[in-house]
């Protein structure tokens, strides 16, 4: 308890708790601090501007085996380069926590799969996804067939790419999504 | 901002002004007239408030952009008119929002729009509040502020489910809190003020308390970290077993509490002490051996004559100074164990079912689901991740093959033949094992009559059953189906095996009991005779045959079965898994092939658990201590299996998610519960209880206890009512009524689901039509002018039809708001917009297919947008 007080002011803690899904902010802060003990100060009352580089974020046990770790870090980081401030870090855990609603998860999932950040999942994004999921073990024909199929299934307006709306429609029906 | 967009925006705002000028005719004239009047009093202030977005507070980007857009549009009109319009707009928006309030939740996308609005409104209200804070606020303003305060509160409550970065959340939160602090006090002016402040304070405290309590609750879930650990190593399917185990442990704890609190502890504290009556005393012949470990291990000796078993209980109506009615309590607890278990199983099944509404959708989205949801984000172990990659690749390949050639003609007959053959063999195997058990139980009855039997002969039944359980399931694994279907088949087969074994065991036991019952009659006579002599001659005759205590014998069988099952499980884990893992670890370096193959057997473990639970349910009536043993067993197996899994198992090659199987487990559990209910109910209802032991001795039937209590302890009229209720003339109609209700509810749910399916189909079709329409339209906007005119006129008629000013104002607001959406998206077609959250926001209204109501609205919106896009050349 005493430790928390020195890291954050009481008001900061309150505010974080309102904004977060996951409530263990103290624990998360120490996780964050552990990633780069020499970078992150133990006193956050004055909101220092510190970023932990992607190399450290991506090596966390939660992310290190995830094929989309780079995307995840990019989506949640402020500038899209994967380097994260404490706020970004807390965001990430908040969204990834079990308590986050499906809508929120769907929104961020869309952003993660949208590799070129153009607000649509286009064929290129899909190819990237398949390649990452299978570690490139499928042939190009197979990959393109899969992408074609996915677009065929989920693309509601036939414009050759998935909008957030299409994606949400599809993903919220998935039996495995957040179950 | 491109000039084109700016122009469009101007037009939108012009349109909005147009509409809203039409609007303030009816419904709420005082608001529309009076408010602008007051507004005009301080134009400078207003303009500053409205015209400088983000001056003090930290603003996010798109809000700024939006604000600027507004500003640009606005500057071209007179400022006074702008204020007037702005005010009206705000009113309109307020009413619109009121109207839309119920649907607010379903559209997170809309929320952002609203937040923007709130912000704007809030800003204006700020200035409003600051100007008029000195004088008393009018009713209307008060209501206005109250509404905003509510909005702010809602915003704070829903803050954590917003897709904003944390810094923005913090900023929004700060703003909202400042607003609340400022205005909450101002609201309850006069006598209610203090009360209001107090209420606010309490509400705040309550929210904080609730949050803390939730935190506390999540921390209190036992073994959460252990299970998370396993989940990250082995994927969610293995973890599902442990979650099931934990759930089972919880259920058993409740049962344990019931039985211990209401039966065993009262008996131990207040019942007649050990040794006071024959049924509570170890017979003298057994006394010297009664404390030996081997005897105790078989639940004989002192164990047999203890409160753990049915036979120990006395048939006194009341015990102790509390006058506790033990036989009644025993009966009620026995019934409520089943009642509680049934309830909890069905409830968790129902709650599992609620989520899975659309099963049929999975056919439509095979590839999409595979692509977007197949990765298990909980995996945190590289080996598991490797397996997962492999399994995703194979599953993709499989579905490609499925897609390319949906039917392989040449192989079908062979595989079918093989499957039929395999299933035939399995049925033979099941029958054989059933017969084997029957045979062994028969034999054990013979053994029990003989005096000195070896250890093997005494424990033959248990050994044979455990061996069958160990060797039969792997035999079934010879044929493969698709893994998920395969798992179910596998579960079903093993289940049939267990069930068959259990029932054969029971039937044999029943035979035994019947035999003993027929013996009992003779013994009863002898006992009466000796008791008679006992009082006369004051000396316990050694040669009196002791009653066989048949319910206790049944209870002992179950106890032994449970314990041996537990031991066999642990030994299998220790030998089969741990030693093999050690062997593999050290021998893999110098072996010819890869030895790694120690998967965690989910189906076998789950079924073992379910089967064991069935035995507990069945046996708990005859051996109240059984549940205690089971709680211990579950506790130890939680730790032991966690350790074993982590230390000696490797992740399965085909990592699949367990989400689907959960209800399957529950279904099996329900079936087992029902099946174990049958024999117990049979004994309660139609067998006379043993005359010389147990809480119901001396009664004709067990349920006579209830009758006795009703007659003796309740007032007579209640007894009459009970007698009346028990009348078959009333029960049969009640049952009929229940059947009718079931039939009715069933048909209702069927028709509802049919309607549901039809609606879904309709929505699908509508969506197709609309999308194709839209794509055509976006390609050729210039050509469909007549079309848009037509629909525009339609739109107008619709607007007038809407009638009241309230509605039309809101409608115009919707239009205004929506009109900006397609503008943005159509411009996105030409110029690529920067990545922002703006775009999805404005696209949202009406496009979602699951709100069927929004559909008709989509048409006017689209047509107006078309018109807007087309208008500039005019």
Coordinates of C-alpha atoms in Angstrom, one line a residue, chain A residues 31 58-67 69 135, chain B residues 227-237 239 375-389 646 651 655:
Chain A
X31 CA 5.7 -5.1 -14.5
X58 CA 7.9 -7.6 -27.2
X59 CA 9.9 -9.9 -25.0
X60 CA 7.3 -10.0 -22.3
X61 CA 6.1 -13.5 -21.7
X62 CA 2.5 -12.5 -22.6
X63 CA 3.7 -11.3 -26.0
X64 CA 6.8 -13.1 -26.9
X65 CA 5.1 -16.0 -28.6
X66 CA 2.4 -14.0 -30.2
X67 CA 2.7 -13.7 -34.0
X69 CA 3.2 -8.8 -31.0
X135 CA 4.7 -18.8 -40.4
Chain B
X227 CA -4.8 -22.3 -14.0
X228 CA -3.5 -19.2 -15.8
X229 CA -0.1 -20.8 -15.8
X230 CA -1.4 -24.0 -17.2
X231 CA -3.4 -22.1 -19.8
X232 CA -0.4 -20.3 -21.0
X233 CA 1.5 -23.6 -21.4
X234 CA -1.1 -25.9 -22.8
X235 CA -3.8 -23.7 -24.3
X236 CA -7.3 -23.3 -23.1
X237 CA -8.5 -26.9 -23.6
X239 CA -7.2 -25.3 -18.6
X375 CA -4.9 -17.7 -32.4
X376 CA -5.2 -18.4 -28.7
X377 CA -4.0 -15.1 -27.2
X378 CA -3.4 -16.8 -23.9
X379 CA -0.5 -18.9 -25.2
X380 CA 2.7 -17.9 -23.5
X381 CA 4.9 -20.9 -24.2
X382 CA 7.0 -21.3 -27.2
X383 CA 6.4 -25.0 -27.6
X384 CA 2.7 -24.6 -27.5
X385 CA 3.0 -21.7 -29.9
X386 CA 4.8 -24.0 -32.3
X387 CA 2.1 -26.6 -32.0
X388 CA -0.5 -23.9 -32.5
X389 CA 1.2 -22.6 -35.7
X646 CA 3.4 -28.8 -15.5
X651 CA 1.4 -29.8 -25.1
X655 CA -4.2 -27.7 -29.8

